[in-house]
Amino acid sequence: MMTAVYFSYDYELLWGVWDGTGEGYARRNVAAANEVAGRLVGLHKKHDIPATFAIVGAMLSGKTPLEIMAGTGRSSQDLQRFETTFMPRVTGKDMVQVKAETLDELAQNPLFEVASHTHTHFYALKASDELIEREFKAFNDMLKRKTGQEAVSLVMPKNQMTAAVLVVAAKHGFKVVRMNPDSWLYRPVNRAGWAAKLIRILRFADTFIPLLELFVDRSRHVNEISNVKVNKGPYFVRPLLRFGIMNWLHRQRLKVGFYYCALRKIDCHFWSHPHNFGAGPDAAMENFEKLLIWLKRKEAKGQIAFKLMKDT
């Protein structure tokens, strides 16, 4: 039995990092994210490997970010925080809008899939049913208007998922969702204090050491919820770490993950963000391409089949 291998990218620009990173990171990494997205498209075309790009719908709008946020019915407190934290980091359209040529390629080339990363990158664990409804409707309306297409795959910010999200997702035509792996290490819950720090430390360690596989909770394994198929995304790709040996170790860890999936006869899903490549795109692309080449060899031997999320 061949192992299905997926690649997905959470394409979010500043919409995805303004409330969780410093201003320096946002400007340094996000400023290059649109360029990186175009290069990732080129790299996947070069190796003929399908990829799903989950985009934030607001990136397709010509409105100002404040107008977009206000349109989702956010509270005055949320809008004030957005204005004082998000807006000062906007240095140009490349921080908040996708390039037209990249969107055209993603929408028209069958090698790619445009999925939803919500309309304004909202967090499910804190969202009301009304906000979830408005977000999904706004995204679908925007994508239909810009590409004539409707998304069938959904990636929630931080992979947060609730029963309410799944019900509304099915209502709006989503057939597949990407969720965290069956491990307590990656449960998308609100944490604070020492527990959050410990989880972050363990997750970073999982970049090099296969911890995820040691803490699998099979009782949480599901293939479908509310008529929506579940695609687990366990392997986060960090394309550029500080030292060369760290990049090599990370690739070996991802390979261990692949072999684990192949042994258990389950799908293998790698994911990342374009802005993760942003601090050093040339070196990051070089590191990442080594993983793609290794997987292409597996495909040539008939061991794997690359798929889009919609083909789950």
Short mmCIF file of C-alpha atoms in Angstrom, two decimals:
data_model
loop_
_atom_site.label_atom_id
_atom_site.label_comp_id
_atom_site.label_asym_id
_atom_site.label_seq_id
_atom_site.Cartn_x
_atom_site.Cartn_y
_atom_site.Cartn_z
CA MET A 1 0.00 0.00 0.00
CA MET A 2 1.38 3.39 -1.03
CA THR A 3 1.60 6.17 1.54
CA ALA A 4 -0.29 9.35 0.65
CA VAL A 5 1.88 12.44 1.12
CA TYR A 6 0.43 15.94 1.41
CA PHE A 7 1.97 19.39 1.45
CA SER A 8 0.02 22.40 2.68
CA TYR A 9 0.97 26.00 3.37
CA ASP A 10 -0.86 28.43 5.62
CA TYR A 11 -0.58 31.54 3.45
CA GLU A 12 -1.51 34.37 5.77
CA LEU A 13 0.98 37.26 5.57
CA LEU A 14 0.61 39.73 8.45
CA TRP A 15 -2.92 38.51 9.20
CA GLY A 16 -1.47 35.42 10.86
CA VAL A 17 1.37 36.81 12.98
CA TRP A 18 0.49 40.32 14.16
CA ASP A 19 -0.89 39.20 17.53
CA GLY A 20 1.72 36.60 18.42
CA THR A 21 5.16 37.84 17.36
CA GLY A 22 7.36 40.87 17.76
CA GLU A 23 7.37 43.70 15.26
CA GLY A 24 10.85 42.77 14.04
CA TYR A 25 9.80 39.22 13.15
CA ALA A 26 6.68 40.44 11.39
CA ARG A 27 8.58 42.90 9.22
CA ARG A 28 11.56 40.63 8.57
CA ASN A 29 9.71 37.42 7.73
CA VAL A 30 6.35 38.61 6.42
CA ALA A 31 7.83 41.22 4.09
CA ALA A 32 9.28 38.39 1.97
CA ALA A 33 6.32 35.99 2.29
CA ASN A 34 4.69 36.87 -1.03
CA GLU A 35 7.99 36.35 -2.84
CA VAL A 36 8.42 33.06 -1.01
CA ALA A 37 4.92 31.88 -1.96
CA GLY A 38 5.76 32.45 -5.62
CA ARG A 39 9.01 30.55 -5.24
CA LEU A 40 7.25 27.67 -3.48
CA VAL A 41 4.84 27.48 -6.41
CA GLY A 42 7.83 27.30 -8.75
CA LEU A 43 9.54 24.63 -6.66
CA HIS A 44 6.45 22.41 -6.60
CA LYS A 45 6.06 22.84 -10.35
CA LYS A 46 9.72 21.95 -10.88
CA HIS A 47 9.29 18.64 -9.04
CA ASP A 48 5.67 18.04 -10.06
CA ILE A 49 4.50 17.78 -6.45
CA PRO A 50 0.93 18.91 -5.62
CA ALA A 51 0.43 21.46 -2.85
CA THR A 52 -2.52 23.01 -1.06
CA PHE A 53 -2.29 26.70 -0.19
CA ALA A 54 -4.70 27.69 2.59
CA ILE A 55 -5.12 31.44 2.20
CA VAL A 56 -6.63 34.15 4.39
CA GLY A 57 -9.55 35.63 2.46
CA ALA A 58 -8.76 39.18 3.57
CA MET A 59 -5.59 38.98 1.46
CA LEU A 60 -7.80 39.04 -1.64
CA SER A 61 -9.66 42.20 -0.68
CA GLY A 62 -8.88 45.71 -1.84
CA LYS A 63 -10.36 47.19 1.33
CA THR A 64 -8.26 48.46 4.21
CA PRO A 65 -7.54 45.96 6.99
CA LEU A 66 -9.70 47.93 9.44
CA GLU A 67 -12.66 47.88 7.03
CA ILE A 68 -12.25 44.13 6.62
CA MET A 69 -12.13 43.46 10.36
CA ALA A 70 -15.10 45.73 11.03
CA GLY A 71 -17.06 43.83 8.40
CA THR A 72 -16.81 40.62 10.42
CA GLY A 73 -18.63 42.25 13.33
CA ARG A 74 -15.70 42.37 15.75
CA SER A 75 -16.13 44.18 19.05
CA SER A 76 -14.89 47.74 19.51
CA GLN A 77 -12.24 46.38 21.89
CA ASP A 78 -10.95 43.93 19.25
CA LEU A 79 -10.90 46.66 16.61
CA GLN A 80 -8.99 49.01 18.87
CA ARG A 81 -6.35 46.37 19.59
CA PHE A 82 -6.15 45.57 15.89
CA GLU A 83 -5.64 49.23 15.03
CA THR A 84 -2.90 49.78 17.58
CA THR A 85 -1.03 46.50 17.02
CA PHE A 86 -1.65 45.41 13.42
CA MET A 87 -1.79 48.67 11.51
CA PRO A 88 1.63 50.09 12.55
CA ARG A 89 3.28 46.96 11.10
CA VAL A 90 1.80 47.42 7.63
CA THR A 91 4.59 48.78 5.44
CA GLY A 92 2.92 48.08 2.10
CA LYS A 93 0.48 45.85 0.22
CA ASP A 94 2.91 42.91 0.36
CA MET A 95 2.19 42.71 4.08
CA VAL A 96 -1.57 42.24 3.66
CA GLN A 97 -2.44 41.31 0.03
CA VAL A 98 -1.60 38.31 -2.14
CA LYS A 99 -0.03 38.95 -5.54
CA ALA A 100 -2.50 38.54 -8.39
CA GLU A 101 -0.17 36.33 -10.44
CA THR A 102 0.32 33.93 -7.52
CA LEU A 103 -3.41 33.64 -6.93
CA ASP A 104 -4.01 33.02 -10.64
CA GLU A 105 -1.43 30.20 -10.67
CA LEU A 106 -2.90 28.58 -7.57
CA ALA A 107 -6.44 28.78 -8.91
CA GLN A 108 -5.76 27.68 -12.50
CA ASN A 109 -3.00 25.07 -12.21
CA PRO A 110 -4.39 21.61 -11.27
CA LEU A 111 -1.15 20.93 -9.39
CA PHE A 112 -2.41 23.30 -6.69
CA GLU A 113 -5.46 23.80 -4.52
CA VAL A 114 -6.75 26.96 -2.88
CA ALA A 115 -8.09 26.14 0.57
CA SER A 116 -9.53 28.38 3.27
CA HIS A 117 -7.50 29.69 6.20
CA THR A 118 -10.60 31.68 7.25
CA HIS A 119 -11.27 35.28 6.25
CA THR A 120 -9.34 37.20 8.93
CA HIS A 121 -7.41 34.41 10.71
CA PHE A 122 -9.75 34.12 13.69
CA TYR A 123 -9.22 31.62 16.52
CA ALA A 124 -11.90 28.97 16.92
CA LEU A 125 -11.51 28.41 20.65
CA LYS A 126 -12.57 32.01 21.34
CA ALA A 127 -15.12 32.44 18.55
CA SER A 128 -18.88 32.78 18.77
CA ASP A 129 -21.15 30.88 16.40
CA GLU A 130 -22.02 34.20 14.74
CA LEU A 131 -18.36 35.04 14.05
CA ILE A 132 -17.70 31.57 12.60
CA GLU A 133 -20.68 31.97 10.27
CA ARG A 134 -19.61 35.44 9.11
CA GLU A 135 -16.00 34.36 8.57
CA PHE A 136 -16.82 31.37 6.38
CA LYS A 137 -19.38 33.28 4.35
CA ALA A 138 -17.00 36.21 3.80
CA PHE A 139 -14.22 33.87 2.68
CA ASN A 140 -16.40 31.94 0.25
CA ASP A 141 -17.86 35.12 -1.23
CA MET A 142 -14.41 36.63 -1.70
CA LEU A 143 -12.84 33.54 -3.29
CA LYS A 144 -15.82 33.08 -5.63
CA ARG A 145 -15.60 36.69 -6.70
CA LYS A 146 -11.84 36.57 -7.33
CA THR A 147 -11.42 33.10 -8.87
CA GLY A 148 -14.87 31.73 -9.65
CA GLN A 149 -14.05 28.79 -7.36
CA GLU A 150 -15.24 27.54 -4.00
CA ALA A 151 -12.87 26.02 -1.46
CA VAL A 152 -13.59 22.50 -0.21
CA SER A 153 -10.62 22.23 2.16
CA LEU A 154 -10.24 24.11 5.43
CA VAL A 155 -7.26 24.86 7.66
CA MET A 156 -8.09 26.66 10.87
CA PRO A 157 -5.55 29.06 12.42
CA LYS A 158 -3.37 27.23 14.94
CA ASN A 159 -5.24 24.09 13.82
CA GLN A 160 -7.91 24.95 16.41
CA MET A 161 -11.09 22.99 15.82
CA THR A 162 -14.42 22.86 17.63
CA ALA A 163 -17.72 21.10 17.03
CA ALA A 164 -19.29 24.43 16.07
CA VAL A 165 -16.63 25.05 13.42
CA LEU A 166 -17.20 21.62 11.89
CA VAL A 167 -20.96 22.08 11.71
CA VAL A 168 -20.66 25.50 10.04
CA ALA A 169 -17.86 24.25 7.78
CA ALA A 170 -20.08 21.47 6.43
CA LYS A 171 -22.88 23.98 5.89
CA HIS A 172 -20.57 26.13 3.74
CA GLY A 173 -19.41 23.26 1.56
CA PHE A 174 -16.12 22.29 3.16
CA LYS A 175 -15.37 18.58 2.74
CA VAL A 176 -11.91 18.26 4.35
CA VAL A 177 -10.25 19.85 7.38
CA ARG A 178 -6.64 19.68 8.47
CA MET A 179 -6.31 19.01 12.18
CA ASN A 180 -3.53 18.42 14.67
CA PRO A 181 -2.14 14.88 15.07
CA ASP A 182 -3.45 12.38 17.59
CA SER A 183 -1.05 13.47 20.31
CA TRP A 184 -1.58 15.34 23.56
CA LEU A 185 1.55 17.32 22.63
CA TYR A 186 -0.41 19.09 19.87
CA ARG A 187 -3.85 19.45 21.35
CA PRO A 188 -5.12 22.92 20.34
CA VAL A 189 -6.25 24.22 23.73
CA ASN A 190 -5.76 27.48 25.57
CA ARG A 191 -2.79 27.24 27.91
CA ALA A 192 -1.11 29.80 30.11
CA GLY A 193 1.84 29.98 32.47
CA TRP A 194 4.31 27.16 32.95
CA ALA A 195 2.18 24.63 31.05
CA ALA A 196 2.34 26.73 27.88
CA LYS A 197 6.10 27.11 28.23
CA LEU A 198 6.57 23.38 28.70
CA ILE A 199 4.46 22.58 25.63
CA ARG A 200 6.44 25.06 23.53
CA ILE A 201 9.71 23.52 24.67
CA LEU A 202 8.54 19.99 23.86
CA ARG A 203 7.17 21.02 20.48
CA PHE A 204 10.48 22.66 19.57
CA ALA A 205 12.31 19.52 20.71
CA ASP A 206 10.02 17.56 18.38
CA THR A 207 11.70 19.50 15.56
CA PHE A 208 14.73 17.24 16.04
CA ILE A 209 13.57 14.28 18.18
CA PRO A 210 10.47 12.20 17.36
CA LEU A 211 8.42 13.02 20.44
CA LEU A 212 5.04 13.24 18.70
CA GLU A 213 5.07 9.54 17.92
CA LEU A 214 5.82 8.72 21.57
CA PHE A 215 2.69 10.44 22.85
CA VAL A 216 0.06 9.29 20.38
CA ASP A 217 -3.45 9.12 21.80
CA ARG A 218 -5.25 6.65 19.53
CA SER A 219 -8.52 7.23 21.35
CA ARG A 220 -8.69 10.60 19.59
CA HIS A 221 -8.24 9.17 16.10
CA VAL A 222 -11.12 9.95 13.75
CA ASN A 223 -11.41 9.99 9.97
CA GLU A 224 -14.62 12.00 9.65
CA ILE A 225 -16.63 14.41 11.78
CA SER A 226 -20.00 15.97 10.83
CA ASN A 227 -19.58 14.61 7.28
CA VAL A 228 -16.24 16.44 6.98
CA LYS A 229 -13.14 14.31 6.35
CA VAL A 230 -10.20 14.81 8.71
CA ASN A 231 -6.64 15.12 7.39
CA LYS A 232 -4.06 15.12 10.17
CA GLY A 233 -1.07 17.44 9.70
CA PRO A 234 1.59 16.23 12.12
CA TYR A 235 4.83 17.43 10.55
CA PHE A 236 5.66 21.11 10.65
CA VAL A 237 8.51 22.05 8.32
CA ARG A 238 11.02 24.56 9.67
CA PRO A 239 12.92 25.41 6.48
CA LEU A 240 15.74 27.47 7.97
CA LEU A 241 17.26 26.95 11.40
CA ARG A 242 20.26 28.82 12.76
CA PHE A 243 22.98 26.22 12.20
CA GLY A 244 23.53 23.80 9.33
CA ILE A 245 23.56 20.74 11.58
CA MET A 246 20.14 21.76 12.93
CA ASN A 247 18.72 21.82 9.40
CA TRP A 248 20.15 18.36 8.73
CA LEU A 249 18.75 16.99 12.00
CA HIS A 250 15.34 18.46 11.22
CA ARG A 251 15.25 16.75 7.82
CA GLN A 252 16.15 13.43 9.42
CA ARG A 253 13.36 13.90 11.94
CA LEU A 254 10.87 14.54 9.12
CA LYS A 255 12.08 11.38 7.41
CA VAL A 256 11.47 9.42 10.63
CA GLY A 257 7.96 10.84 10.58
CA PHE A 258 7.45 9.63 7.04
CA TYR A 259 8.64 6.11 7.91
CA TYR A 260 6.33 6.10 10.95
CA CYS A 261 3.37 6.93 8.71
CA ALA A 262 4.39 4.34 6.13
CA LEU A 263 4.75 1.65 8.81
CA ARG A 264 1.34 2.42 10.30
CA LYS A 265 -0.22 2.79 6.83
CA ILE A 266 -1.50 6.31 7.49
CA ASP A 267 -1.24 9.53 5.51
CA CYS A 268 1.83 11.74 5.90
CA HIS A 269 1.20 15.50 5.90
CA PHE A 270 3.92 18.17 5.87
CA TRP A 271 2.97 21.82 6.37
CA SER A 272 4.51 25.23 6.88
CA HIS A 273 3.98 28.96 6.24
CA PRO A 274 5.60 31.04 3.49
CA HIS A 275 6.78 33.50 6.14
CA ASN A 276 8.79 30.69 7.79
CA PHE A 277 11.07 30.92 4.75
CA GLY A 278 11.17 34.73 4.86
CA ALA A 279 14.29 35.44 6.93
CA GLY A 280 16.58 33.75 4.38
CA PRO A 281 14.62 32.57 1.32
CA ASP A 282 17.59 31.28 -0.68
CA ALA A 283 18.99 29.02 2.04
CA ALA A 284 15.50 27.99 3.16
CA MET A 285 14.52 26.93 -0.35
CA GLU A 286 17.74 24.97 -0.73
CA ASN A 287 17.13 23.11 2.53
CA PHE A 288 13.51 22.42 1.71
CA GLU A 289 14.22 21.19 -1.81
CA LYS A 290 16.38 18.42 -0.36
CA LEU A 291 13.29 17.00 1.34
CA LEU A 292 11.29 17.22 -1.90
CA ILE A 293 14.02 15.42 -3.86
CA TRP A 294 14.16 12.66 -1.24
CA LEU A 295 10.40 12.17 -1.44
CA LYS A 296 10.44 12.16 -5.25
CA ARG A 297 12.79 9.18 -5.06
CA LYS A 298 10.18 7.41 -2.93
CA GLU A 299 7.54 8.21 -5.54
CA ALA A 300 9.76 6.85 -8.33
CA LYS A 301 9.94 3.55 -6.42
CA GLY A 302 6.16 3.39 -6.15
CA GLN A 303 6.20 3.87 -2.38
CA ILE A 304 4.20 7.10 -2.14
CA ALA A 305 1.53 9.09 -3.95
CA PHE A 306 1.38 12.88 -3.64
CA LYS A 307 -2.11 14.30 -3.10
CA LEU A 308 -3.98 17.55 -2.58
CA MET A 309 -6.04 17.96 0.58
CA LYS A 310 -9.28 17.84 -1.41
CA ASP A 311 -8.34 14.31 -2.51
CA THR A 312 -8.21 13.02 1.08
#
